[in-house]
mmCIF file of C-alpha atoms in Angstrom:
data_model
loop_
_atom_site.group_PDB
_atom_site.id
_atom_site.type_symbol
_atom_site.label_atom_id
_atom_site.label_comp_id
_atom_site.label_asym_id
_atom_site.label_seq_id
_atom_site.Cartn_x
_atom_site.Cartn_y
_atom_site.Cartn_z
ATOM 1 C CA UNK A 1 -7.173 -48.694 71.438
ATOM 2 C CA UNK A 2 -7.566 -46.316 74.059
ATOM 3 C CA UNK A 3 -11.180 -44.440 74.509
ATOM 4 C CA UNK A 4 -12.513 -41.977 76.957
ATOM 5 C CA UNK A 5 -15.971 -40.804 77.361
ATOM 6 C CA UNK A 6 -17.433 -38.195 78.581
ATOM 7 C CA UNK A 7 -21.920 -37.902 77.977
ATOM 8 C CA UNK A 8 -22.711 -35.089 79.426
ATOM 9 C CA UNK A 9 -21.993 -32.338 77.246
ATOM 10 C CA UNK A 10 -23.644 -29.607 79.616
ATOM 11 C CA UNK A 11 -24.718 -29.286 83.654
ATOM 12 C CA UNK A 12 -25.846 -27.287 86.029
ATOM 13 C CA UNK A 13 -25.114 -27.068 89.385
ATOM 14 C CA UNK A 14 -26.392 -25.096 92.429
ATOM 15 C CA UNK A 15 -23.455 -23.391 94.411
ATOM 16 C CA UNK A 16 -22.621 -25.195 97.701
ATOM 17 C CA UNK A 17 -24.280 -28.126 96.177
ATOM 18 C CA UNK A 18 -22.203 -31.111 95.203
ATOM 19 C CA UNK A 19 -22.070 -32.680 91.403
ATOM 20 C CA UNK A 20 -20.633 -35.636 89.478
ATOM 21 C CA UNK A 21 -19.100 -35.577 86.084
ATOM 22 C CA UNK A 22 -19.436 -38.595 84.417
ATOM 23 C CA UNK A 23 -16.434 -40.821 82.595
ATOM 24 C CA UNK A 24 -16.113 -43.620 81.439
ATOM 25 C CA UNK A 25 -12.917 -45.400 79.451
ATOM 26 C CA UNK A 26 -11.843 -48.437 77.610
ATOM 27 C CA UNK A 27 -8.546 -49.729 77.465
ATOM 28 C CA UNK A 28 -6.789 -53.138 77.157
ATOM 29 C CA UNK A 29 -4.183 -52.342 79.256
ATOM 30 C CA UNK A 30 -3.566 -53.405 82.811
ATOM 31 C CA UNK A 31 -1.888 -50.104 84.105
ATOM 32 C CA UNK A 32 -3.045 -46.861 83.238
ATOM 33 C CA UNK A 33 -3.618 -43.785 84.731
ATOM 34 C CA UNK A 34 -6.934 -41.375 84.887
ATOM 35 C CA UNK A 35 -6.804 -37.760 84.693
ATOM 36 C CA UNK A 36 -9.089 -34.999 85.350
ATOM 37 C CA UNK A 37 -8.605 -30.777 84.143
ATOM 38 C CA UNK A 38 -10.129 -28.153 84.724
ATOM 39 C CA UNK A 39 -10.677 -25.171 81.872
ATOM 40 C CA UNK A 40 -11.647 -21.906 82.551
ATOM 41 C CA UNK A 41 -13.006 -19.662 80.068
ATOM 42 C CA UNK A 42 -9.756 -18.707 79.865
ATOM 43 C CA UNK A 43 -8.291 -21.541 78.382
ATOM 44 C CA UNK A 44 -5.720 -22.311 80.380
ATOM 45 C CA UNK A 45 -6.325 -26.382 81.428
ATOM 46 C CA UNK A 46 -5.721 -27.172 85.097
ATOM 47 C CA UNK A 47 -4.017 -30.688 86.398
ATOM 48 C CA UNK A 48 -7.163 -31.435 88.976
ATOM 49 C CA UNK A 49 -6.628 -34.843 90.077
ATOM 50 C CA UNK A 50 -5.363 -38.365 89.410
ATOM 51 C CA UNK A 51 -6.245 -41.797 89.562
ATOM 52 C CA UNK A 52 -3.864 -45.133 89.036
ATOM 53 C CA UNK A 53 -5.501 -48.106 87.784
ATOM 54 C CA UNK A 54 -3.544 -50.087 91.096
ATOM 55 C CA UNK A 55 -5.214 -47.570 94.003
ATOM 56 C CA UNK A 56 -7.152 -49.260 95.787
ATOM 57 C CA UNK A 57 -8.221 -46.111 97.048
ATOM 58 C CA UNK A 58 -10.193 -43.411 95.318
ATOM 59 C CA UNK A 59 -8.379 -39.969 94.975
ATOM 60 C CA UNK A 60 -9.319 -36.807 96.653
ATOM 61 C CA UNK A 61 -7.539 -33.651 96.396
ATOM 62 C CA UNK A 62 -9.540 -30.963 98.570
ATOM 63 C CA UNK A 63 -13.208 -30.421 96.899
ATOM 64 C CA UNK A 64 -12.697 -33.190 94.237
ATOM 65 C CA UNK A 65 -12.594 -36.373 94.694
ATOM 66 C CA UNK A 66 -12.676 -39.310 91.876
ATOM 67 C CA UNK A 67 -15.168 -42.424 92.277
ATOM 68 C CA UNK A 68 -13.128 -44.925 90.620
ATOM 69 C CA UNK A 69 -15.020 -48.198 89.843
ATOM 70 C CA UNK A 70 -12.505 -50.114 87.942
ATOM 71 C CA UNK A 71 -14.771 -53.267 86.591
ATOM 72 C CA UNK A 72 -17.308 -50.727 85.255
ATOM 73 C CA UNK A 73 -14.028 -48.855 83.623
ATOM 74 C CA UNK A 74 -15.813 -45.258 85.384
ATOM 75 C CA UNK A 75 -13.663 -42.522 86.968
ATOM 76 C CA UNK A 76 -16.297 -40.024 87.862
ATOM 77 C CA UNK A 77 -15.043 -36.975 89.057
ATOM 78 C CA UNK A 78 -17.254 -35.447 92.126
ATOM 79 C CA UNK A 79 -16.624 -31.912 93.367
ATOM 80 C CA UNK A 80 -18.287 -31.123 96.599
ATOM 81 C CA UNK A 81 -19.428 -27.857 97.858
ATOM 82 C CA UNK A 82 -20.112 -26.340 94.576
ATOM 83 C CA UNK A 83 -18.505 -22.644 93.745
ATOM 84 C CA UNK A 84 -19.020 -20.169 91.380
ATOM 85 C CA UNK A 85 -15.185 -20.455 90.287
ATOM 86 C CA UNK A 86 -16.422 -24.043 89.782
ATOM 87 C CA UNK A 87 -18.065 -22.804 86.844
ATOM 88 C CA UNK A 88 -15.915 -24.221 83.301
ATOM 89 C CA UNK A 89 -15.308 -27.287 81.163
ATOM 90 C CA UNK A 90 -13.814 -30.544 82.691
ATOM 91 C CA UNK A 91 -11.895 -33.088 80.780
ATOM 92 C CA UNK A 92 -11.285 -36.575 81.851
ATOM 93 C CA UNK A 93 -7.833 -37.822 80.362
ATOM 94 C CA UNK A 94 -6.137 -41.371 80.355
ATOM 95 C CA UNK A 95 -2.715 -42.560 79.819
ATOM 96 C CA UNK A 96 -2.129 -46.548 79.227
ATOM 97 C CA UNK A 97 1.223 -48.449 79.896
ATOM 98 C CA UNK A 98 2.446 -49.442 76.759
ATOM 99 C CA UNK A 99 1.994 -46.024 74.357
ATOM 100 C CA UNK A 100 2.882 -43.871 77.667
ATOM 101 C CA UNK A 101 3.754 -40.849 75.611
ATOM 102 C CA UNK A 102 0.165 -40.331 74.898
ATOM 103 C CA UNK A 103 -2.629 -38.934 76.840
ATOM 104 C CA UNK A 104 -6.728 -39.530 75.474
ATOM 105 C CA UNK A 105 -8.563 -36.790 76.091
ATOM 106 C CA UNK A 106 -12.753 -37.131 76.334
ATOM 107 C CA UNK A 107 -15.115 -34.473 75.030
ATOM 108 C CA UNK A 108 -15.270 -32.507 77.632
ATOM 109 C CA UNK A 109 -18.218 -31.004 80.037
ATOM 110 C CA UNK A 110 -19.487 -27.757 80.628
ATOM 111 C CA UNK A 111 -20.257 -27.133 83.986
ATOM 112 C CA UNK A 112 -22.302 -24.152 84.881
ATOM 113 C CA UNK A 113 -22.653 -23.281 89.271
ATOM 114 C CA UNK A 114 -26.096 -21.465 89.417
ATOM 115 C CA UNK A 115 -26.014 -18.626 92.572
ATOM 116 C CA UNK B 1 9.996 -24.401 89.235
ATOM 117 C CA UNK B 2 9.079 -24.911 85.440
ATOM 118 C CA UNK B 3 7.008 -23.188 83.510
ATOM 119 C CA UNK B 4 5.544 -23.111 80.013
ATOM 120 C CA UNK B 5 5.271 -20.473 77.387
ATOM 121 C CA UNK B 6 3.592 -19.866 73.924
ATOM 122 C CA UNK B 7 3.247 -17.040 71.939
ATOM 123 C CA UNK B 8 1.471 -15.140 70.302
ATOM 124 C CA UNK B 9 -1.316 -15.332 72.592
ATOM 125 C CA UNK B 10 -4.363 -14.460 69.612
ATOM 126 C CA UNK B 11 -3.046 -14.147 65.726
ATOM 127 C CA UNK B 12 -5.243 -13.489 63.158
ATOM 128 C CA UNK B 13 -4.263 -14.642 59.583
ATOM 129 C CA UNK B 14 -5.566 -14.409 56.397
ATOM 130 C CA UNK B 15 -6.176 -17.974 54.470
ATOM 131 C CA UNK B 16 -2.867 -19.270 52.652
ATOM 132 C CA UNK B 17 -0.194 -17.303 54.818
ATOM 133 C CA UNK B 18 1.938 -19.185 56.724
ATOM 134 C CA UNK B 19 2.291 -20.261 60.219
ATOM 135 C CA UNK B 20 4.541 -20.651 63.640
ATOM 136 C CA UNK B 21 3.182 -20.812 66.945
ATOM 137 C CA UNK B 22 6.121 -20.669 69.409
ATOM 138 C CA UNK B 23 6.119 -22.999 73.080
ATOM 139 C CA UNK B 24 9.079 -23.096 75.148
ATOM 140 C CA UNK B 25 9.678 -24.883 78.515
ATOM 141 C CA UNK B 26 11.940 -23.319 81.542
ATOM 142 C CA UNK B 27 12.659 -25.659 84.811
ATOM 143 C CA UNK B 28 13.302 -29.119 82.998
ATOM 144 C CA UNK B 29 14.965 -30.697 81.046
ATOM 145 C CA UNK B 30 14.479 -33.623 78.036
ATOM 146 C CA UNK B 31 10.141 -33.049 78.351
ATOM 147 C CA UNK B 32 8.075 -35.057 76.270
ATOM 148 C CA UNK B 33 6.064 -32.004 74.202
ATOM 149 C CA UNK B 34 2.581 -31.857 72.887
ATOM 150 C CA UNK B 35 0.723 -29.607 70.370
ATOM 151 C CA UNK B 36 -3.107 -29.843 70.660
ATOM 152 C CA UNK B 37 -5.810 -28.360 68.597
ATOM 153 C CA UNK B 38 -9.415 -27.147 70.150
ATOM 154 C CA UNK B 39 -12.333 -26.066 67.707
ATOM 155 C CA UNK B 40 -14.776 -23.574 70.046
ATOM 156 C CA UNK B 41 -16.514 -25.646 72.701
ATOM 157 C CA UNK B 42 -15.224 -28.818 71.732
ATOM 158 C CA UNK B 43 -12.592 -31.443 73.237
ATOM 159 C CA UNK B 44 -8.765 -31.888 72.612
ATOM 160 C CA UNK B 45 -6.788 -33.084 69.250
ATOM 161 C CA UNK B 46 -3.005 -34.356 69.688
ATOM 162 C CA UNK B 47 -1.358 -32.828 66.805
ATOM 163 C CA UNK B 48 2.385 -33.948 67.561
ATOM 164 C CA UNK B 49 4.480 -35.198 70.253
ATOM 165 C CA UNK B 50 7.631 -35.123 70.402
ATOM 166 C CA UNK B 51 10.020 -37.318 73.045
ATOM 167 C CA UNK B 52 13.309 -35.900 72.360
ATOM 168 C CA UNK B 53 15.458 -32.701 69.818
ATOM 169 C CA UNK B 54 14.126 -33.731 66.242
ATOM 170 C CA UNK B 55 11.890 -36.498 66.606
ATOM 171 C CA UNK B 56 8.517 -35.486 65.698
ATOM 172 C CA UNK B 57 5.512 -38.024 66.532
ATOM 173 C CA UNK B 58 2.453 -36.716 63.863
ATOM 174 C CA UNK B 59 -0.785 -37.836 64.562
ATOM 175 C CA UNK B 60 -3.165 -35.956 62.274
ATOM 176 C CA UNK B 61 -2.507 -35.799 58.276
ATOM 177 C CA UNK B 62 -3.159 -32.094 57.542
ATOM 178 C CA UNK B 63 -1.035 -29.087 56.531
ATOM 179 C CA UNK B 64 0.702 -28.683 59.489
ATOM 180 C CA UNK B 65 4.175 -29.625 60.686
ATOM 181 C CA UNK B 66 5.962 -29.562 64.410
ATOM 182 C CA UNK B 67 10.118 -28.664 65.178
ATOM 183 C CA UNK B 68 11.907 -29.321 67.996
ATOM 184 C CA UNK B 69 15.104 -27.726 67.362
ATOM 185 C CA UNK B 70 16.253 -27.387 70.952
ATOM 186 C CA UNK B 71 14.924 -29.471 73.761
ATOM 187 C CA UNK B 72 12.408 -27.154 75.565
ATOM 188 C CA UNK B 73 11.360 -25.390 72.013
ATOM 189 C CA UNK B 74 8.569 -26.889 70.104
ATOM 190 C CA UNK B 75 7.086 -25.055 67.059
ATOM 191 C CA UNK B 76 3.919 -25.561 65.365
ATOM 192 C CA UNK B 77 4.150 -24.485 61.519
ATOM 193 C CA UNK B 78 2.390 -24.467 58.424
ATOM 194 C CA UNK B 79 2.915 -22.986 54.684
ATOM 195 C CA UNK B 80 -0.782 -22.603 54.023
ATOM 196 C CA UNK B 81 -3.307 -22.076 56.379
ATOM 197 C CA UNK B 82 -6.623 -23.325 55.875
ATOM 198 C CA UNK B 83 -9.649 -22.001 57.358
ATOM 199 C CA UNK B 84 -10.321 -25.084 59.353
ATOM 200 C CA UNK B 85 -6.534 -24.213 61.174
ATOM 201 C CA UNK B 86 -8.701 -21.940 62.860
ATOM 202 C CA UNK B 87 -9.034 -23.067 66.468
ATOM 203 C CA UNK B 88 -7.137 -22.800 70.442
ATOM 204 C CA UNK B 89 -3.686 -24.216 70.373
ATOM 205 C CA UNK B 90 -2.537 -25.680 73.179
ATOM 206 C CA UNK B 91 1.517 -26.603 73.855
ATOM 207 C CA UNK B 92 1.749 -29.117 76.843
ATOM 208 C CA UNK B 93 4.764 -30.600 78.460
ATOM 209 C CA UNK B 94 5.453 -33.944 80.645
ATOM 210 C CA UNK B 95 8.412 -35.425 82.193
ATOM 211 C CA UNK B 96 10.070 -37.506 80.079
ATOM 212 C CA UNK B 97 8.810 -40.761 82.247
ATOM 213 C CA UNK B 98 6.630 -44.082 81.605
ATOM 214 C CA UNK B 99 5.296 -43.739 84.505
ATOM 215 C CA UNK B 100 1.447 -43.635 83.980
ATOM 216 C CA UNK B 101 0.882 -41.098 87.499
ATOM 217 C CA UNK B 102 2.857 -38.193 85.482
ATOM 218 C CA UNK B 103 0.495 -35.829 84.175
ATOM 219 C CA UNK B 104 0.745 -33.452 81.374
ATOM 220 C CA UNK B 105 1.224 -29.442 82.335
ATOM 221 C CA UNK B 106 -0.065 -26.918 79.937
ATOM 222 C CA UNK B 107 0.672 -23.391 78.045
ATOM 223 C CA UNK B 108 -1.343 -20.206 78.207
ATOM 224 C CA UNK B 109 -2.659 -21.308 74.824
ATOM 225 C CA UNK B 110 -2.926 -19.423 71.461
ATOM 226 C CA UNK B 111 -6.126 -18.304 69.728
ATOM 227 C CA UNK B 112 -5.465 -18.447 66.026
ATOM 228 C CA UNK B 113 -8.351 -17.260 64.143
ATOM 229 C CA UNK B 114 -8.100 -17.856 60.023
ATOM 230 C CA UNK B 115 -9.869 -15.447 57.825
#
C-alpha cells in the first residue's frame, strides 16, 4: 500500500528566509512519482513541483526545489527566499506504477511567512 | 488550453436534502476525473475516480455517489446529506496516461456546508 507522510502539521517561517517541509513515503513499487501543491486560503491547490523515482537529479522549479533521498523514501520540499504569498498549506502527493490512476495525498502543512 | 470548472462555488443545505456538485473539463479529451473531500484544516479524501463515460471507481462507503455521463462531466450526488457531507469539494482532472510524471490539475472547489 501506498503511504505519504507529512509531521509537521504547522511552521513558521521568516520572509526571505528559506524552509523545508518535511515528507516522507512508503511504497513497494519501483516507479513512482512525488508531488508537491500548494493551497492558498483560497482553496484552489497548485501543481508546485515533481519528482520521478528514476531522477537522478533533484527537481527545482524557481524558489522550490525537492531534496529527494530515495533510500530514506524523503522528498522534502525546500522553498528558498521565503515570501509572504508563501504563506498556505502544502501537500506532498505520490503516484505508484501499478494503480497509476491514483494519487496519495499526505496531511498537509501549514506554513505561515512571518514579516 | 484546458481548464476545469465546478459549481456552485459555496451551497448551504439543510440535513437530508439531496445533492449534485457539478465539474466539467474544457481543452481535453478522455481525462481520468477525481472527486475529493476536505474537512476544515485537514488533508485530502479520494471519493471517486473515474477513467472513462460510466465507469465509476468508489473509494469511500458513504451516502454519496459519482456520474460521468459525458466525458469531461463528472457529478458528485447524494439523496441524503449527512452532516458529516459537510466539507471543501474538490473535482481534479489528469490525462488519461500511466505515466507516473502526469500530475493531477484541480477545480475552483466547492464549499458545501450541511446544516
Amino acid at each position: 500500500a501506498q503511504k505519504i507522510t507529512q509531521t509537521q502539521p504547522g511552521m513558521f517561517v521568516q520572509e526571505k528566509e528559506a524552509v523545508t517541509l518535511d515528507c516522507t513515503y512508503d511504497t513497494s513499487d519501483q516507479s513512482y512519482g512525488l508531488f508537491w501543491y500548494k493551497q492558498p486560503s483560497s482553496g484552489e491547490m497548485i501543481f508546485l513541483i515533481y519528482q520521478g523515482s528514476y531522477d537522478e537529479q533533484n527537481a527545482t522549479e524557481g524558489r522550490y526545489s525537492l531534496n529527494f533521498q530515495k533510500a530514506r523514501k524523503s522528498a522534502n520540499l525546500v522553498i528558498s527566499a521565503s515570501q509572504l504569498g508563501d504563506s498556505a498549506m502544502y501537500f506532498c502527493a505520490m503516484r505508484g506504477e501499478y494503480n497509476f490512476n491514483k494519487f496519495y495525498f499526505g496531511s498537509g502543512t501549514k506554513l505561515n511567512v512571518k514579516p | 488550453s484546458q481548464t476545469i470548472h465546478q459549481w456552485p462555488a459555496t451551497l448551504v443545505q439543510p440535513v437530508g436534502s439531496p445533492l449534485s456538485l457539478e465539474c466539467t473539463v474544457e481543452g481535453t479529451s478522455n481525462p481520468n476525473l477525481y472527486w475529493y473531500r476536505q474537512a476544515a484544516g485537514r488533508g485530502l479524501q479520494l471519493l471517486f475516480y473515474s477513467i472513462g463515460i460510466g465507469q465509476i471507481s468508489s473509494e469511500v462507503p458513504q451516502n454519496l455517489s459519482a456520474s460521468r455521463p459525458q466525458d469531461r462531466q463528472f457529478i458528485l450526488s447524494s439523496k441524503k446529506l449527512l452532516l458529516s457531507d459537510s466539507g471543501f469539494y474538490l473535482c481534479a482532472w489528469k490525462h488519461f496516461s500511466p505515466k507516473v510524471e502526469e500530475t493531477q490539475y484541480f477545480g475552483p472547489g466547492t464549499r458545501l456546508l450541511v446544516l
